[in-house]
Coordinates of N, CA, C and O in Angstrom, one line a residue:
M239 N 0.9 -1.2 0.0 CA 0.0 0.1 0.1 C 0.9 1.2 0.0 O 1.8 1.4 0.9
P240 N 0.6 2.2 -1.0 CA 1.6 3.4 -1.1 C 1.3 4.3 0.2 O 0.2 4.4 0.7
E241 N 2.4 5.0 0.6 CA 2.4 5.9 1.7 C 2.4 7.3 1.1 O 3.1 7.5 0.2
L242 N 1.7 8.1 1.7 CA 1.7 9.6 1.5 C 2.2 10.3 2.6 O 2.0 10.0 3.8
T243 N 3.0 11.4 2.4 CA 3.7 12.1 3.5 C 2.8 13.5 3.7 O 2.5 14.1 2.6
V244 N 2.5 13.9 4.8 CA 1.8 15.1 5.0 C 2.9 16.1 5.3 O 3.7 16.0 6.1
T245 N 2.7 17.3 4.7 CA 3.7 18.4 4.8 C 3.3 19.2 6.0 O 2.3 19.0 6.7
S246 N 4.2 20.1 6.5 CA 3.9 21.0 7.6 C 2.7 21.9 7.3 O 2.1 22.3 8.3
K247 N 2.2 22.1 6.1 CA 1.1 22.8 5.7 C -0.2 22.0 5.7 O -1.2 22.4 5.4
G248 N 0.0 20.6 6.0 CA -1.1 19.7 6.1 C -1.6 19.4 4.7 O -2.7 18.8 4.5
Q249 N -0.6 19.4 3.8 CA -0.9 19.0 2.3 C -0.2 17.6 2.0 O 0.7 17.2 2.8
I250 N -0.8 16.8 1.1 CA -0.3 15.7 0.7 C 0.0 15.7 -0.8 O -0.8 16.4 -1.5
T251 N 0.8 14.9 -1.3 CA 1.1 14.7 -2.7 C 0.8 13.3 -3.0 O 1.2 12.4 -2.4
I252 N 0.0 13.2 -3.9 CA -0.5 11.9 -4.5 C 0.3 11.4 -5.7 O 0.4 12.2 -6.6
R253 N 1.0 10.4 -5.6 CA 1.9 9.8 -6.6 C 1.2 9.8 -8.0 O 0.0 9.4 -8.1
K254 N 2.0 10.0 -9.1 CA 1.4 9.9 -10.4 C 0.8 8.6 -10.7 O -0.3 8.6 -11.4
A255 N 1.5 7.6 -10.3 CA 0.8 6.3 -10.6 C -0.5 6.1 -10.0 O -1.5 5.4 -10.6
L256 N -0.8 6.5 -8.9 CA -2.1 6.6 -8.2 C -3.0 7.3 -9.0 O -4.2 7.0 -9.2
L257 N -2.7 8.6 -9.4 CA -3.5 9.5 -10.1 C -3.9 8.9 -11.5 O -5.0 8.9 -11.9
D258 N -2.9 8.2 -12.1 CA -3.1 7.5 -13.4 C -4.2 6.4 -13.1 O -5.1 6.2 -14.0
G259 N -4.1 5.8 -12.2 CA -5.1 4.6 -11.8 C -6.4 5.1 -11.7 O -7.4 4.5 -11.9
L260 N -6.5 6.3 -11.2 CA -7.8 7.0 -10.8 C -8.4 7.7 -12.2 O -9.6 8.1 -12.2
G261 N -7.5 7.8 -13.2 CA -7.9 8.6 -14.4 C -7.9 10.0 -14.2 O -8.6 10.7 -14.9
V262 N -7.0 10.5 -13.3 CA -7.0 11.9 -13.1 C -5.9 12.6 -13.9 O -4.9 12.1 -14.2
R263 N -6.3 13.8 -14.5 CA -5.4 14.5 -15.4 C -5.2 15.9 -14.7 O -5.9 16.3 -13.8
P264 N -4.2 16.6 -15.0 CA -3.9 18.0 -14.6 C -5.2 18.8 -14.7 O -5.8 18.8 -15.8
G265 N -5.7 19.5 -13.7 CA -6.7 20.5 -13.7 C -8.0 19.8 -13.2 O -9.0 20.5 -12.9
D266 N -8.1 18.4 -13.1 CA -9.2 17.7 -12.6 C -9.3 17.9 -11.1 O -8.3 18.3 -10.5
K267 N -10.5 17.8 -10.6 CA -10.8 18.0 -9.1 C -11.1 16.6 -8.6 O -11.8 15.8 -9.2
L268 N -10.6 16.3 -7.4 CA -10.9 15.2 -6.7 C -11.9 15.3 -5.7 O -11.9 16.3 -4.9
H269 N -12.8 14.4 -5.6 CA -13.8 14.3 -4.4 C -13.3 13.3 -3.4 O -13.0 12.2 -3.8
V270 N -13.3 13.7 -2.2 CA -12.8 12.8 -1.1 C -14.0 12.5 -0.2 O -14.5 13.4 0.3
D271 N -14.3 11.2 0.0 CA -15.3 10.9 1.0 C -14.6 10.4 2.2 O -13.7 9.5 2.2
V272 N -15.2 10.8 3.4 CA -14.6 10.3 4.7 C -15.6 9.2 5.2 O -16.7 9.5 5.3
R273 N -15.0 8.0 5.3 CA -15.8 6.9 5.9 C -16.1 7.0 7.4 O -15.3 7.9 8.1
P274 N -17.1 6.3 7.9 CA -17.3 6.5 9.4 C -16.1 6.1 10.2 O -15.9 6.6 11.3
D275 N -15.3 5.2 9.7 CA -14.1 4.7 10.5 C -12.9 5.6 10.3 O -11.8 5.4 10.8
G276 N -13.1 6.7 9.5 CA -12.0 7.8 9.4 C -11.2 7.5 8.2 O -10.4 8.4 7.9
G277 N -11.4 6.5 7.5 CA -10.7 6.2 6.2 C -11.2 7.2 5.1 O -12.2 7.8 5.2
L278 N -10.4 7.4 4.2 CA -10.6 8.3 3.0 C -11.0 7.4 1.6 O -10.2 6.4 1.5
V279 N -11.9 7.8 0.9 CA -12.3 7.2 -0.4 C -12.1 8.2 -1.4 O -12.7 9.3 -1.3
I280 N -11.3 7.9 -2.4 CA -11.1 8.8 -3.6 C -11.7 8.0 -4.7 O -11.0 7.1 -5.2
P281 N -13.0 8.4 -5.2 CA -13.5 7.6 -6.3 C -12.8 8.0 -7.6 O -12.2 9.1 -7.7
P282 N -12.9 7.2 -8.7 CA -12.3 7.6 -10.0 C -12.8 8.9 -10.5 O -14.0 9.2 -10.2
A283 N -12.1 9.5 -11.3 CA -12.4 10.8 -11.8 C -13.6 10.6 -12.9 O -13.7 9.6 -13.6
R284 N -14.5 11.5 -12.9 CA -15.7 11.5 -13.8 C -15.7 12.9 -14.5 O -15.7 13.9 -13.9
R285 N -15.4 12.7 -15.7 CA -15.3 14.0 -16.6 C -16.6 14.4 -17.1 O -17.4 13.6 -17.6
T286 N -16.9 15.7 -17.0 CA -18.0 16.3 -17.7 C -17.6 16.9 -19.0 O -16.6 17.6 -19.0
R287 N -18.3 16.6 -20.1 CA -17.9 17.2 -21.3 C -18.6 18.5 -21.5 O -19.8 18.7 -21.2
T288 N -17.9 19.5 -22.2 CA -18.5 20.8 -22.6 C -18.6 20.7 -24.1 O -18.0 20.0 -24.7
F289 N -19.4 21.7 -24.5 CA -19.4 21.9 -25.9 C -18.0 22.2 -26.6 O -17.7 21.6 -27.6
A290 N -17.2 22.9 -25.8 CA -15.9 23.2 -26.3 C -15.0 21.9 -26.5 O -14.2 21.8 -27.4
D291 N -15.3 20.9 -25.6 CA -14.5 19.5 -25.8 C -15.0 18.9 -27.1 O -14.2 18.3 -27.7
L292 N -16.2 19.1 -27.5 CA -16.8 18.4 -28.7 C -16.5 19.2 -30.0 O -16.5 18.7 -31.1
A293 N -16.3 20.5 -29.9 CA -16.2 21.4 -31.0 C -15.1 20.9 -32.0 O -15.3 20.9 -33.2
G294 N -14.0 20.4 -31.5 CA -13.0 20.0 -32.5 C -13.3 18.7 -33.2 O -12.7 18.3 -34.2
R295 N -14.3 17.9 -32.7 CA -14.7 16.8 -33.3 C -15.6 16.9 -34.3 O -16.1 15.9 -35.1
M296 N -16.3 18.1 -34.5 CA -17.3 18.3 -35.5 C -16.7 18.4 -36.9 O -17.4 18.1 -37.9
V297 N -15.5 18.6 -37.1 CA -14.9 18.8 -38.4 C -13.9 17.5 -38.6 O -13.0 17.4 -37.8
P298 N -14.2 16.8 -39.7 CA -13.3 15.6 -39.9 C -11.9 16.0 -40.1 O -11.7 17.1 -40.5
P299 N -10.9 15.1 -39.8 CA -9.5 15.4 -40.2 C -9.3 15.9 -41.6 O -8.3 16.6 -41.7
T300 N -10.1 15.5 -42.5 CA -9.9 15.9 -43.9 C -10.2 17.3 -44.1 O -9.8 17.9 -45.1
G301 N -11.0 17.9 -43.2 CA -11.5 19.2 -43.3 C -12.6 19.5 -44.1 O -13.2 20.4 -44.3
V302 N -13.1 18.3 -44.7 CA -14.3 18.3 -45.5 C -15.6 18.0 -44.7 O -15.6 17.1 -43.9
S303 N -16.5 19.0 -44.7 CA -17.9 18.9 -44.0 C -18.7 18.2 -44.9 O -18.8 18.3 -46.2
L304 N -19.7 17.4 -44.4 CA -20.7 16.8 -45.2 C -22.1 17.5 -45.0 O -22.4 17.8 -43.8
T305 N -23.0 17.4 -46.0 CA -24.2 18.1 -45.8 C -25.2 16.9 -45.2 O -24.8 15.8 -45.2
I306 N -26.3 17.4 -44.7 CA -27.2 16.5 -44.2 C -27.6 15.4 -45.2 O -27.8 14.2 -45.0
D307 N -27.8 15.9 -46.4 CA -28.1 15.1 -47.6 C -27.1 14.0 -47.9 O -27.5 13.0 -48.1
A308 N -25.8 14.5 -47.8 CA -24.9 13.6 -48.0 C -24.7 12.4 -47.0 O -24.5 11.3 -47.3
I309 N -24.9 12.9 -45.8 CA -24.9 11.9 -44.6 C -26.1 10.9 -44.8 O -25.9 9.8 -44.6
D310 N -27.3 11.5 -45.1 CA -28.5 10.7 -45.3 C -28.2 9.6 -46.5 O -28.5 8.5 -46.3
D311 N -27.6 10.0 -47.5 CA -27.2 9.1 -48.7 C -26.2 8.0 -48.3 O -26.4 6.9 -48.5
A312 N -25.3 8.5 -47.4 CA -24.1 7.4 -46.9 C -24.9 6.4 -46.0 O -24.7 5.2 -46.1
I313 N -25.9 6.9 -45.3 CA -26.6 6.0 -44.4 C -27.5 5.0 -45.2 O -27.6 3.8 -44.9
A314 N -28.1 5.5 -46.1 CA -29.0 4.7 -47.0 C -28.2 3.7 -47.8 O -28.6 2.6 -47.9
E315 N -27.0 4.2 -48.3 CA -26.1 3.2 -49.0 C -25.5 2.0 -48.1 O -25.5 0.9 -48.5
A316 N -25.2 2.5 -46.9 CA -24.7 1.5 -45.9 C -25.8 0.5 -45.6 O -25.6 -0.8 -45.4
G317 N -27.1 1.0 -45.3 CA -28.2 0.2 -45.0 C -28.5 -0.7 -46.1 O -28.8 -1.9 -45.8
A318 N -28.4 -0.3 -47.3 CA -28.7 -1.2 -48.4 C -27.6 -2.3 -48.6 O -28.0 -3.4 -48.8
A319 N -26.5 -1.8 -48.3 CA -25.4 -2.9 -48.4 C -25.4 -3.8 -47.4 O -25.4 -5.1 -47.6
A320 N -25.9 -3.5 -46.2 CA -25.9 -4.4 -45.0 C -27.1 -5.3 -45.4 O -27.1 -6.5 -45.0
G321 N -28.2 -4.8 -45.8 CA -29.3 -5.5 -46.2 C -29.1 -6.6 -47.3 O -29.5 -7.8 -47.2
M322 N -28.3 -6.3 -48.2 CA -27.9 -7.1 -49.3 C -27.1 -8.3 -48.8 O -27.2 -9.3 -49.2
E323 N -26.2 -7.9 -47.9 CA -25.4 -9.0 -47.2 C -26.3 -10.0 -46.6 O -26.0 -11.1 -46.6
G324 N -27.1 -9.5 -45.8 CA -28.0 -10.3 -44.9 C -28.9 -11.3 -45.9 O -29.1 -12.5 -45.5
L325 N -29.3 -10.8 -47.1 CA -30.1 -11.7 -48.1 C -29.2 -12.7 -48.7 O -29.6 -13.8 -49.0
A326 N -28.0 -12.3 -48.9 CA -27.0 -13.2 -49.6 C -26.6 -14.5 -48.7 O -26.3 -15.4 -49.2
K327 N -26.7 -14.3 -47.4 CA -26.4 -15.3 -46.5 C -27.5 -16.4 -46.3 O -27.3 -17.4 -45.8
R328 N -28.7 -16.0 -46.8 CA -29.8 -16.9 -46.4 C -29.8 -18.0 -47.4 O -29.4 -18.2 -48.4

């Protein structure tokens, strides 16, 4: 079991390996629960996504955007191809 040292200011440093195991990255906040027996529980990090996190994913790496019609056509083609595969296996 890893040991943590308490500084004169009452602070502790949690080792990187422990933080990695919790899925914690720089800037994340940790919630600590105190158990009735005085032990501490630090649950794994849960990230909330913001629109800014998703904004970079809206444009494909090629830089080419698709219209709704193009997306609909691609879905229809994929569905038709999948349907034809299913019929061929019968």
